[in-house]
mmCIF file with all atom_site columns, C-alpha atoms in Angstrom:
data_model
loop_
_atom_site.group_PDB
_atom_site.id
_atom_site.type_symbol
_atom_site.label_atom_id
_atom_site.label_alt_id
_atom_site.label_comp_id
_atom_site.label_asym_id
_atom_site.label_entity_id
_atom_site.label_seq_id
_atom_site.pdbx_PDB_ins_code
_atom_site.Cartn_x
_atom_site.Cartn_y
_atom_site.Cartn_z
_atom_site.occupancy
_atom_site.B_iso_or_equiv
_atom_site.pdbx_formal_charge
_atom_site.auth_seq_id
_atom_site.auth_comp_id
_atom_site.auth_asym_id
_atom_site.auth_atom_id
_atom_site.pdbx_PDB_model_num
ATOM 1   C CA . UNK A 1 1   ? 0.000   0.000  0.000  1.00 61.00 ? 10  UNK A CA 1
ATOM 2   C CA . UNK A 1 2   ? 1.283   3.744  -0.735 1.00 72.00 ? 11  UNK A CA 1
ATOM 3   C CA . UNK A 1 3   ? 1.876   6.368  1.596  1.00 76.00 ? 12  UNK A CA 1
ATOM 4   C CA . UNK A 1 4   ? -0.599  7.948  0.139  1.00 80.00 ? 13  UNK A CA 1
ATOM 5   C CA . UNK A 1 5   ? -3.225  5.606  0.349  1.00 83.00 ? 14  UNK A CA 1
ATOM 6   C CA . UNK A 1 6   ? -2.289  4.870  3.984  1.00 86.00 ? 15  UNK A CA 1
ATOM 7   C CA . UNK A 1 7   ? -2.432  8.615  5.090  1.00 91.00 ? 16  UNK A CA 1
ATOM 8   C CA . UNK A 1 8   ? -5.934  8.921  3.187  1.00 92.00 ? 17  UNK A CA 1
ATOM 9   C CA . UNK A 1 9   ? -6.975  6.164  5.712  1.00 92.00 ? 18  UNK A CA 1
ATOM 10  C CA . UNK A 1 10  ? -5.746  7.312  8.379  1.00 93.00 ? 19  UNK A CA 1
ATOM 11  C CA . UNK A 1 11  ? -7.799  10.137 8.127  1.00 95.00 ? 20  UNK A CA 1
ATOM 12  C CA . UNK A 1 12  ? -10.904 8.470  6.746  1.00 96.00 ? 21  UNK A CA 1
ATOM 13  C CA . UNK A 1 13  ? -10.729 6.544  10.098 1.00 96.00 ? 22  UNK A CA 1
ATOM 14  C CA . UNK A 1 14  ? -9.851  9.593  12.311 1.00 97.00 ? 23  UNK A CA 1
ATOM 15  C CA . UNK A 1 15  ? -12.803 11.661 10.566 1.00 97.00 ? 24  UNK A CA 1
ATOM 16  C CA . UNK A 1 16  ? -14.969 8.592  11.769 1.00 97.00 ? 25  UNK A CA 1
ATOM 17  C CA . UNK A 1 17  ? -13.859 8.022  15.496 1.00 97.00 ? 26  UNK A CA 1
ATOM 18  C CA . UNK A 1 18  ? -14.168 11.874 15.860 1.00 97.00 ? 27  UNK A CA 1
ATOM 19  C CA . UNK A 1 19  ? -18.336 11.620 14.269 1.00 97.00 ? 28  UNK A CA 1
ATOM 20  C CA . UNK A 1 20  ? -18.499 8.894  17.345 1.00 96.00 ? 29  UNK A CA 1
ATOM 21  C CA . UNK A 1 21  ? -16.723 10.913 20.155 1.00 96.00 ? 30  UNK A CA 1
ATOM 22  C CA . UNK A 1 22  ? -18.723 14.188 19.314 1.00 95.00 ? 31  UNK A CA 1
ATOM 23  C CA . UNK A 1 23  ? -21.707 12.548 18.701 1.00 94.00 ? 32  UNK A CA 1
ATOM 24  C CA . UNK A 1 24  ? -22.238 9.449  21.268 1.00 92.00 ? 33  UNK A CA 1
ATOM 25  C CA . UNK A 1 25  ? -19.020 10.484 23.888 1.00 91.00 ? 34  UNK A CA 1
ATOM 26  C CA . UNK A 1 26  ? -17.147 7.426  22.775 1.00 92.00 ? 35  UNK A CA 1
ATOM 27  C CA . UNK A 1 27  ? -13.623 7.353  24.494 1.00 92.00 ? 36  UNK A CA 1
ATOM 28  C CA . UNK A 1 28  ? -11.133 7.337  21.769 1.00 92.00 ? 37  UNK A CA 1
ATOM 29  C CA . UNK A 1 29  ? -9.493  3.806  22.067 1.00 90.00 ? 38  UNK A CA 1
ATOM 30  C CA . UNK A 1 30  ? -13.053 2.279  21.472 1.00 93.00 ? 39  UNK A CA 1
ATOM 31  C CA . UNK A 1 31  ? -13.881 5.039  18.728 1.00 95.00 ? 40  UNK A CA 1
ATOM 32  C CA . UNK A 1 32  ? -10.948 4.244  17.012 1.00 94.00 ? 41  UNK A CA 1
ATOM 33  C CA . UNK A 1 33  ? -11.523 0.400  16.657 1.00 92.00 ? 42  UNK A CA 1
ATOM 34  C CA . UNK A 1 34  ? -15.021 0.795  15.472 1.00 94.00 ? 43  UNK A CA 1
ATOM 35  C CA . UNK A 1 35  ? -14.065 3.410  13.292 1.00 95.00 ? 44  UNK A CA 1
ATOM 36  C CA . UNK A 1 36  ? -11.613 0.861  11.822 1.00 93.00 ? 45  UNK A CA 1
ATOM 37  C CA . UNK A 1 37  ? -13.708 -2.098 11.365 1.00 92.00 ? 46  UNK A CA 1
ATOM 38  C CA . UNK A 1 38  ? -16.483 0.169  9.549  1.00 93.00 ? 47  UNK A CA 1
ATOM 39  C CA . UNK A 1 39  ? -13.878 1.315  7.074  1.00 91.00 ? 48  UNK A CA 1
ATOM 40  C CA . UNK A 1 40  ? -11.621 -2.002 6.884  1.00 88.00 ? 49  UNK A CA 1
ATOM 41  C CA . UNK A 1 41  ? -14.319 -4.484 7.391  1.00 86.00 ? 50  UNK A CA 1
ATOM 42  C CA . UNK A 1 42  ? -12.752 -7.375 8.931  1.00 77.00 ? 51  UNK A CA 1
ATOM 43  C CA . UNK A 1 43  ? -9.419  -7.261 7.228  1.00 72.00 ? 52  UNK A CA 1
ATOM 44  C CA . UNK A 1 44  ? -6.042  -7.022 10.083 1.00 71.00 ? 53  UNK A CA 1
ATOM 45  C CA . UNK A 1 45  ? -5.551  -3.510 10.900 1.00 69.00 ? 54  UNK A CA 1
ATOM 46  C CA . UNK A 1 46  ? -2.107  -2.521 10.643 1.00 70.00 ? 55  UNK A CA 1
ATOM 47  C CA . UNK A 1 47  ? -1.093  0.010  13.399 1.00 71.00 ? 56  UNK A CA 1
ATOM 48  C CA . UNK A 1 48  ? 0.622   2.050  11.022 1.00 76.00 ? 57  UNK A CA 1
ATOM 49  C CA . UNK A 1 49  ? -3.036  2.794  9.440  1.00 85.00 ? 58  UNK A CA 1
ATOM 50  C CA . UNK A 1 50  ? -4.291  4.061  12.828 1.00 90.00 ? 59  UNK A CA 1
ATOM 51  C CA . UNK A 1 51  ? -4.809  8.011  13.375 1.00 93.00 ? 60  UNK A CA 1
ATOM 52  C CA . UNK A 1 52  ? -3.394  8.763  16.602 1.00 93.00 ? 61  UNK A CA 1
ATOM 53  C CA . UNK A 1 53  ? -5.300  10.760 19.189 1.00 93.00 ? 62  UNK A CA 1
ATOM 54  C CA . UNK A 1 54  ? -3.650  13.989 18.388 1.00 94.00 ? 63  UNK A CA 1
ATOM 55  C CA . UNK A 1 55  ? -5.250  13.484 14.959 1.00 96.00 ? 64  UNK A CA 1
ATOM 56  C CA . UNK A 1 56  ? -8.474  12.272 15.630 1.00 96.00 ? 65  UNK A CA 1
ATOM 57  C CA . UNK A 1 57  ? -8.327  15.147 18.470 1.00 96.00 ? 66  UNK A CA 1
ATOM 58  C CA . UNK A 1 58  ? -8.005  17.854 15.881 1.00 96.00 ? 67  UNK A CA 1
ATOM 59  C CA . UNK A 1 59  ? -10.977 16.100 13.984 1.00 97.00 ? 68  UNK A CA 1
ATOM 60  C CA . UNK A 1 60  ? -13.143 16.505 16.936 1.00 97.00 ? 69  UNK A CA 1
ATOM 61  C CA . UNK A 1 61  ? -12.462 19.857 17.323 1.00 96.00 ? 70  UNK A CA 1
ATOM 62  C CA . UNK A 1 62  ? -13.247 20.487 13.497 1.00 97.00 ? 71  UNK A CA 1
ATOM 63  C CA . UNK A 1 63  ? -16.328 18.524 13.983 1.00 97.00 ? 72  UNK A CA 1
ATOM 64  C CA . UNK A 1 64  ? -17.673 19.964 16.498 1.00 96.00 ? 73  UNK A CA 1
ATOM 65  C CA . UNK A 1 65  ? -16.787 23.551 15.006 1.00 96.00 ? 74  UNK A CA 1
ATOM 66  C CA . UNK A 1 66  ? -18.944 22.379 11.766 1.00 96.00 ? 75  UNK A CA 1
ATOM 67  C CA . UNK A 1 67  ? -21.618 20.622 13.659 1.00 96.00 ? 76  UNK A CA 1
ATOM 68  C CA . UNK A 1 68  ? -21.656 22.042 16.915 1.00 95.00 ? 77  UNK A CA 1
ATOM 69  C CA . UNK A 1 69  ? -20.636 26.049 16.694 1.00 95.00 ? 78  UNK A CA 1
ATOM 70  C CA . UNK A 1 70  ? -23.978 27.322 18.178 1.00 96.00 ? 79  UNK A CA 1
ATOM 71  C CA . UNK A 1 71  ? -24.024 25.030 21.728 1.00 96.00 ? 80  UNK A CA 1
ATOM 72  C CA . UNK A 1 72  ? -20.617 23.432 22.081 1.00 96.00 ? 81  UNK A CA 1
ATOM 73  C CA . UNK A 1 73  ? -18.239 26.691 23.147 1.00 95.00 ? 82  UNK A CA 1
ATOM 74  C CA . UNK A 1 74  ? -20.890 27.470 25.805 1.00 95.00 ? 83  UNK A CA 1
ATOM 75  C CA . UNK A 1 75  ? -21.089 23.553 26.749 1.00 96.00 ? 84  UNK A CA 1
ATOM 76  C CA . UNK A 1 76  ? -17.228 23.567 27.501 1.00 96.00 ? 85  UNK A CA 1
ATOM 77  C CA . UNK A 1 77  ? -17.230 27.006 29.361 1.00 96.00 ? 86  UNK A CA 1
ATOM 78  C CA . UNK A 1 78  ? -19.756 25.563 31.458 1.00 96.00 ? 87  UNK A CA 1
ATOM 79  C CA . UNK A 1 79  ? -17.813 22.290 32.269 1.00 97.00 ? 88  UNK A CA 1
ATOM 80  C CA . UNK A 1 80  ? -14.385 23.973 32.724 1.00 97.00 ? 89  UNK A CA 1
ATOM 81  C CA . UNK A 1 81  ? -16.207 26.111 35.188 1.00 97.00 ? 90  UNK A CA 1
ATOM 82  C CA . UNK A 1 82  ? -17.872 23.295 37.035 1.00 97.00 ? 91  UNK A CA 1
ATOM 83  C CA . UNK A 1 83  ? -13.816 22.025 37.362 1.00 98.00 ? 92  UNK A CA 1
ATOM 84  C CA . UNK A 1 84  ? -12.934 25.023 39.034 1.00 98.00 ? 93  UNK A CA 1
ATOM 85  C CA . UNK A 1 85  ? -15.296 24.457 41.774 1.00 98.00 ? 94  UNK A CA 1
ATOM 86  C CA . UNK A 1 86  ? -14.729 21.047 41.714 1.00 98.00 ? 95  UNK A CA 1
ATOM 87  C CA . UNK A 1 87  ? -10.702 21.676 42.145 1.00 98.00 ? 96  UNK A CA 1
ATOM 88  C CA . UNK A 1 88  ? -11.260 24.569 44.484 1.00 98.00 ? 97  UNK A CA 1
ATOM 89  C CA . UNK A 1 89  ? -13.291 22.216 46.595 1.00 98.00 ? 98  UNK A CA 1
ATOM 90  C CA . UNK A 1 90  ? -10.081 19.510 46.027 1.00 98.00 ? 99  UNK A CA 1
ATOM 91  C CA . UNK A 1 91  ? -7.501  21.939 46.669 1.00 98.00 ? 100 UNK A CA 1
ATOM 92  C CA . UNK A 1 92  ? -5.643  20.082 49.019 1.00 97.00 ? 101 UNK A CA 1
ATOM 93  C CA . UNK A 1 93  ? -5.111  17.025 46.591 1.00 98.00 ? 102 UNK A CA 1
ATOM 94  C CA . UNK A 1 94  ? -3.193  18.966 44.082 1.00 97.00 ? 103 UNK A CA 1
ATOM 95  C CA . UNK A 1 95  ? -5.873  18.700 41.681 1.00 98.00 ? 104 UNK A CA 1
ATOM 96  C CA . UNK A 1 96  ? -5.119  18.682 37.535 1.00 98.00 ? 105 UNK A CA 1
ATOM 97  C CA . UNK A 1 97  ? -7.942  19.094 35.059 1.00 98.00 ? 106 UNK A CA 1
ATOM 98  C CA . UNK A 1 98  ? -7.174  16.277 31.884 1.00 96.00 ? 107 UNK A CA 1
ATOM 99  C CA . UNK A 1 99  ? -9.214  15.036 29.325 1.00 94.00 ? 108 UNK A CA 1
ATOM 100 C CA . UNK A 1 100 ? -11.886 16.933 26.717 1.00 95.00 ? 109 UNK A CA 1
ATOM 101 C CA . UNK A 1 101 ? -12.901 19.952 29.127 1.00 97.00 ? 110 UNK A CA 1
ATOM 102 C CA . UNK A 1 102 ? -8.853  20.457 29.181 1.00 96.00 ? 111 UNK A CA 1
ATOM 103 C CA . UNK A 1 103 ? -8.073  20.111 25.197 1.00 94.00 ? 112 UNK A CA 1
ATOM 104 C CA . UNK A 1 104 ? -11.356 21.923 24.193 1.00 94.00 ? 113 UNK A CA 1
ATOM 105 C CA . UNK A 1 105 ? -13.104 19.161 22.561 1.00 95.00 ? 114 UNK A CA 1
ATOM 106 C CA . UNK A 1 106 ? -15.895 18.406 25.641 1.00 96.00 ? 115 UNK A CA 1
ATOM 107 C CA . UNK A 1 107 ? -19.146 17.937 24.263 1.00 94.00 ? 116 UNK A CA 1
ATOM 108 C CA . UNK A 1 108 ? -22.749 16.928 25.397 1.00 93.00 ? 117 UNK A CA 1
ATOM 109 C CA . UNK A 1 109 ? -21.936 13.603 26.590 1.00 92.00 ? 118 UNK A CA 1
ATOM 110 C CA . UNK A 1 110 ? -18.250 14.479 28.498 1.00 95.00 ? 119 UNK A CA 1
ATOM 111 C CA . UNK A 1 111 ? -17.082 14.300 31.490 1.00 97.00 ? 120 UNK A CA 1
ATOM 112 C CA . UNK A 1 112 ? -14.747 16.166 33.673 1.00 98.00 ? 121 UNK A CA 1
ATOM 113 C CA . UNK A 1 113 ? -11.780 13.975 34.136 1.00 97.00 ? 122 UNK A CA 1
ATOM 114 C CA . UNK A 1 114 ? -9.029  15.465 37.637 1.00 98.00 ? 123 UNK A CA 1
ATOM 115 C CA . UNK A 1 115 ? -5.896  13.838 38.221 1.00 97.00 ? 124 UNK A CA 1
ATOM 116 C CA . UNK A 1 116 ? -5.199  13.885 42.370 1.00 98.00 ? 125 UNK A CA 1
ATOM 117 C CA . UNK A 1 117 ? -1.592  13.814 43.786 1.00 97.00 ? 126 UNK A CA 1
ATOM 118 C CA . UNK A 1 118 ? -1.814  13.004 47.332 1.00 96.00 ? 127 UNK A CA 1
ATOM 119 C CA . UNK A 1 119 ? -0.123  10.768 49.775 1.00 94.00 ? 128 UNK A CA 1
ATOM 120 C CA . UNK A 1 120 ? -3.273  8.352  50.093 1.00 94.00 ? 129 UNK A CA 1
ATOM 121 C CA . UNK A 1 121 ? -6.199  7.679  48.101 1.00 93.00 ? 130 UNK A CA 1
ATOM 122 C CA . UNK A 1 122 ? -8.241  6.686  51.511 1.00 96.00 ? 131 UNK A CA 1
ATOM 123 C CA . UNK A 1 123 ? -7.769  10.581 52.024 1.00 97.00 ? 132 UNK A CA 1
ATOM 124 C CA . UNK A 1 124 ? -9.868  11.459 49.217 1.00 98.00 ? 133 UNK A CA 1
ATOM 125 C CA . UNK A 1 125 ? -12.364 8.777  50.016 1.00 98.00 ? 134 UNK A CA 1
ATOM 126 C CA . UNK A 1 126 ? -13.333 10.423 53.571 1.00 98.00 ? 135 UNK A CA 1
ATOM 127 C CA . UNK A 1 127 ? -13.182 13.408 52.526 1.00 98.00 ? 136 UNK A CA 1
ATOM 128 C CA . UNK A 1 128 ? -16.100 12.532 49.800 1.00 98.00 ? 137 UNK A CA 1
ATOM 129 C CA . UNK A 1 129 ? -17.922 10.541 52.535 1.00 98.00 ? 138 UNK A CA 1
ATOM 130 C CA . UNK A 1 130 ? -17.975 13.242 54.678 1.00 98.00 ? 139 UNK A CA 1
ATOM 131 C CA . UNK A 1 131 ? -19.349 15.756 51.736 1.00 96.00 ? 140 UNK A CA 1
ATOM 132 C CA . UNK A 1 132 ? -22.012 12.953 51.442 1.00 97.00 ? 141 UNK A CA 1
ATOM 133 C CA . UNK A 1 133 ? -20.707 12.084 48.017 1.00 97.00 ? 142 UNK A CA 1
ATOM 134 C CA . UNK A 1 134 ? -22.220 8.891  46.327 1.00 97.00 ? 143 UNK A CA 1
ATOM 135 C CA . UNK A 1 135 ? -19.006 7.840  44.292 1.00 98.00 ? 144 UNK A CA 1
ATOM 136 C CA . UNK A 1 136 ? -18.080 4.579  42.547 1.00 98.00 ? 145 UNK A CA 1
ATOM 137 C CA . UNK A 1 137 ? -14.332 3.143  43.014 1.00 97.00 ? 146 UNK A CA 1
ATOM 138 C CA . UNK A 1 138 ? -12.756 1.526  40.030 1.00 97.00 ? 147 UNK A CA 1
ATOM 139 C CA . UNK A 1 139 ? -9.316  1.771  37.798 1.00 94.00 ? 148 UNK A CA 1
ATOM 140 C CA . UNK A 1 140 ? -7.455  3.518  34.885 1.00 91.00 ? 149 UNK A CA 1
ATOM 141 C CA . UNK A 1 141 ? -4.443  3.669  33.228 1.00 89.00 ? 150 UNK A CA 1
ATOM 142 C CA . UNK A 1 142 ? -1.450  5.489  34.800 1.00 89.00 ? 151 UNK A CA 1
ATOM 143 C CA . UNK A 1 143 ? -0.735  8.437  32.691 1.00 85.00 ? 152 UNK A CA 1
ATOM 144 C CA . UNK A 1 144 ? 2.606   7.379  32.261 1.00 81.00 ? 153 UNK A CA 1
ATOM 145 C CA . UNK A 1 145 ? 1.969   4.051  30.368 1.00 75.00 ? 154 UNK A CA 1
ATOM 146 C CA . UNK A 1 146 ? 3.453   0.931  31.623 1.00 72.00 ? 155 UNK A CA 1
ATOM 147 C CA . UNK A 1 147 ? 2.725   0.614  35.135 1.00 69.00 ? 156 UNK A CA 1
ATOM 148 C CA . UNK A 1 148 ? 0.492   -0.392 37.497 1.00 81.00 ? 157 UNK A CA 1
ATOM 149 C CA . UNK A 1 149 ? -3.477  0.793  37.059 1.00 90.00 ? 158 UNK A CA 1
ATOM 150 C CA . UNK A 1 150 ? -4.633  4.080  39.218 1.00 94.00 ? 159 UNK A CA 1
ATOM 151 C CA . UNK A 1 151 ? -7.649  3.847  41.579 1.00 96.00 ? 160 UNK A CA 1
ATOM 152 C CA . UNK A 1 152 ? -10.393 6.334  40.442 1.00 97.00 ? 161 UNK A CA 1
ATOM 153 C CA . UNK A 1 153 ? -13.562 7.878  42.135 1.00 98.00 ? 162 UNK A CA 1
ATOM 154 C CA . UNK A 1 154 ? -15.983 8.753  39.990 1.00 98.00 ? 163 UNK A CA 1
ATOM 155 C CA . UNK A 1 155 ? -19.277 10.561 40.811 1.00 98.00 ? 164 UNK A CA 1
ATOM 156 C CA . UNK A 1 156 ? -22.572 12.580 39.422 1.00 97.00 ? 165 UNK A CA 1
ATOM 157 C CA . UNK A 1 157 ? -22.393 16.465 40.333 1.00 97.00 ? 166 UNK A CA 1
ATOM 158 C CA . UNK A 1 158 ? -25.663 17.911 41.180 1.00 94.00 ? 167 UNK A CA 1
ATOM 159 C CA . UNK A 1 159 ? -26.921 20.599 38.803 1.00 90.00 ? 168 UNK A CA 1
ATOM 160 C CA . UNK A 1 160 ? -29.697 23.248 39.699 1.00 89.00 ? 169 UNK A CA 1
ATOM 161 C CA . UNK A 1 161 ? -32.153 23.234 37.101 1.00 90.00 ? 170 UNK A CA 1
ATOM 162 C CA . UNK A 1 162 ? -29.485 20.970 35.049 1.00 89.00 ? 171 UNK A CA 1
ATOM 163 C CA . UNK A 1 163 ? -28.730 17.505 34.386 1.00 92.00 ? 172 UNK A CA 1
ATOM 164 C CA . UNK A 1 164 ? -25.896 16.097 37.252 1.00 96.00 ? 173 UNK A CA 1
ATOM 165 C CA . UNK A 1 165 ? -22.160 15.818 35.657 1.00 97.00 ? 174 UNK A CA 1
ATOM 166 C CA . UNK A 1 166 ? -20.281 12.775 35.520 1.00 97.00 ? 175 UNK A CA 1
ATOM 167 C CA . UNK A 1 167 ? -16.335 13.753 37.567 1.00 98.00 ? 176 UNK A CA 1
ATOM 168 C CA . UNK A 1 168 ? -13.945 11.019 37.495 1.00 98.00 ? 177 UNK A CA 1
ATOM 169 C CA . UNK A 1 169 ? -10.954 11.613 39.961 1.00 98.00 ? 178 UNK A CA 1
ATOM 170 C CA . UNK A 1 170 ? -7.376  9.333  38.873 1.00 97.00 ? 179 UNK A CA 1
ATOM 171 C CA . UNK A 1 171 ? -5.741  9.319  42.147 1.00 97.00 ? 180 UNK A CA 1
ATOM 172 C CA . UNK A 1 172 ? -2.268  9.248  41.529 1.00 95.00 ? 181 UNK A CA 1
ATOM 173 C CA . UNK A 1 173 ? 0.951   9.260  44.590 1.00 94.00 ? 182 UNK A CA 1
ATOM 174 C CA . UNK A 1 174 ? 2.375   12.298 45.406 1.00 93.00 ? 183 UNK A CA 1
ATOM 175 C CA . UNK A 1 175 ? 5.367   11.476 43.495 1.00 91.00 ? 184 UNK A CA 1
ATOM 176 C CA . UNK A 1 176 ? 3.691   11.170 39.983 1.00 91.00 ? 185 UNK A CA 1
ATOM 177 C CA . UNK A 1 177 ? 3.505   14.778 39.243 1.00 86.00 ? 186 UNK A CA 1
ATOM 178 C CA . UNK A 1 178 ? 6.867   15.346 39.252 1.00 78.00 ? 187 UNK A CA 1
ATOM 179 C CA . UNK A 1 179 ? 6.465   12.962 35.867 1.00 59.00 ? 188 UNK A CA 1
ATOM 180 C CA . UNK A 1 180 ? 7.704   14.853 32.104 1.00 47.00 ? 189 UNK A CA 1
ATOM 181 C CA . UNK A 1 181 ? 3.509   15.721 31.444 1.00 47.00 ? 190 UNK A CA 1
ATOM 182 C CA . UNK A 1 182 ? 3.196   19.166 30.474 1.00 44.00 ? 191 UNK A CA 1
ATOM 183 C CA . UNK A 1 183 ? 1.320   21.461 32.040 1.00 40.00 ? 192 UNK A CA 1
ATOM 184 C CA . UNK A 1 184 ? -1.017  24.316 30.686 1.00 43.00 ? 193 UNK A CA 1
ATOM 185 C CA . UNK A 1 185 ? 1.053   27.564 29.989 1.00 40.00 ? 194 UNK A CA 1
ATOM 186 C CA . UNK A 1 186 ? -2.549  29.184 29.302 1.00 39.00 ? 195 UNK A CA 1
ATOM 187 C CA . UNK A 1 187 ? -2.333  29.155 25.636 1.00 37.00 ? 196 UNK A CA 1
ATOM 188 C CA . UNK A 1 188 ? -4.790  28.471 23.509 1.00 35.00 ? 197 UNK A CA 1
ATOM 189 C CA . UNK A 1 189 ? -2.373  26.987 20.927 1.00 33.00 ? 198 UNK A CA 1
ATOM 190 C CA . UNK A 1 190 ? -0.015  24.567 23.462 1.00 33.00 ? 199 UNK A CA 1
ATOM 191 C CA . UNK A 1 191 ? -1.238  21.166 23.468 1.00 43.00 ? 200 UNK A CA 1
ATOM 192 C CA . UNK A 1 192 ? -1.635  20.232 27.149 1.00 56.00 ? 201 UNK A CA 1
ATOM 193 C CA . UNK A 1 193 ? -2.462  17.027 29.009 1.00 87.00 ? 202 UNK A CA 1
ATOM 194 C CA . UNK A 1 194 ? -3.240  18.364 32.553 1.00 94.00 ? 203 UNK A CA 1
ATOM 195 C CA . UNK A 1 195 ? -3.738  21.988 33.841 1.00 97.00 ? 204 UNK A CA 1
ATOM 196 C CA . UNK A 1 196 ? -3.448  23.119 36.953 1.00 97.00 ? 205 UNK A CA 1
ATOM 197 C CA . UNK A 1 197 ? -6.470  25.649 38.521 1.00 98.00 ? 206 UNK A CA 1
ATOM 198 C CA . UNK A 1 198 ? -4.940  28.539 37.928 1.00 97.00 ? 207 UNK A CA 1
ATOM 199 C CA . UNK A 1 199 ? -4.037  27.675 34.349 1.00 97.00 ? 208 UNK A CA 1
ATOM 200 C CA . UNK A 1 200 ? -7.817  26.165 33.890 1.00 97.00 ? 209 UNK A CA 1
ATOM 201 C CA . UNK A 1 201 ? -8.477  29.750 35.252 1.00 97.00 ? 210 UNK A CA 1
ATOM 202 C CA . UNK A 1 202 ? -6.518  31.466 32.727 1.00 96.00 ? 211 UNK A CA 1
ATOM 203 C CA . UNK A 1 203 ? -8.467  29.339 29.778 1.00 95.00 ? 212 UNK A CA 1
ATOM 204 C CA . UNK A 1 204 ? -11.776 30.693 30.859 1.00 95.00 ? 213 UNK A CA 1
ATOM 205 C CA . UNK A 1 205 ? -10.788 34.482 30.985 1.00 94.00 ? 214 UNK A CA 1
ATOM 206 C CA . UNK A 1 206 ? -9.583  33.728 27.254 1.00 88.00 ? 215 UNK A CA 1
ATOM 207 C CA . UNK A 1 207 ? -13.162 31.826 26.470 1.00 78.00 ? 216 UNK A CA 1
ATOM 208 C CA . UNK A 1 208 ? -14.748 35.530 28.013 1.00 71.00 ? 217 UNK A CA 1
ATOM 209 C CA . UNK A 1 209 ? -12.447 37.807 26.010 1.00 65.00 ? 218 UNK A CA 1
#
């Protein structure tokens, strides 16, 4: 197969995983194998045919700017807000914001997604008990690939007059975010993977302006 041919399906598939993530909140690993097997059938998938997630991130974002223009900025100003109070509220876990709501691409069905970096995740579970907060314990990838699964605490946010918001918190060791992931320097432009509050902050102001 060509180059040319492989890059035109690359993009064919990345087009498609970003319909299913804008449209139906797919994550992107499951987006991207569907996508796939609509395109490729049941033929073996080479990797090298795969969009990445930077790629198929940029096709959300262009999806959701031809689709979505009229509802989704004010859907994502609303959710990066919501993070702020949920990180002020968090503020001594060292609280990072990750995920769509971070990268700009948060639609109707996404979630806000915190990374924790605290000394125990038993911590964070008290201190939810005592808010009265009905959470759900379960797992997910360490950010750092490789190594041994994160617990995560994930939980419906009560809305007034709105639909509750799904907030899944990664609790990671104190040690972890001393790790080579970026952090937000604010602009619009710098591809991120967590943000601190006062960067998350700084990407509202610019939403405003």
């Amino acid at each position: 197969m060509h180059q040319t041919d492989i890059e035109l399906l690359r993009a064919e598939i990345a087009a498609a995983a970003a319909r299913m993530i804008a449209e139906d909140g797919a994550d992107y690993a499951s987006a991207k194998r569907k996508a796939a097997r609509q395109i490729l059938g049941d033929a073996k998938t080479r990797g090298e045919i795969l969009p990445d997630n930077t790629q198929i991130e940029d096709e959300v974002r262009a999806y959701n700017e031809l689709f979505f223009g009229d509802t989704q900025p004010a859907r994502l100003l609303h959710l990066r807000q919501l993070a702020v109070q949920v990180m002020e509220e968090l503020a001594r876990f060292n609280p990072y914001l990750t995920g769509a709501v971070l990268n700009g691409t948060a639609g109707e069905h996404s979630d806000i997604h915190l990374q924790l970096f605290t000394s125990s995740a038993k911590d964070v579970e008290i201190f939810l008990l005592n808010k009265n907060v009905n959470f759900e314990v379960s797992e997910s990838n360490h950010f750092k690939g490789g190594q041994a699964m994160v617990e995560t605490l994930s939980f419906l946010l009560p809305q007034k007059g709105r639909a509750p918001e799904g907030v899944h918190l990664a609790v990671y060791d104190v040690d972890d975010l001393r790790g080579g992931v970026r952090t937000a320097s604010g602009k619009r432009t710098a591809r991120t993977e967590r943000a601190d509050i006062d960067a998350v902050r700084r990407l509202i102001v610019e939403e405003d302006s």
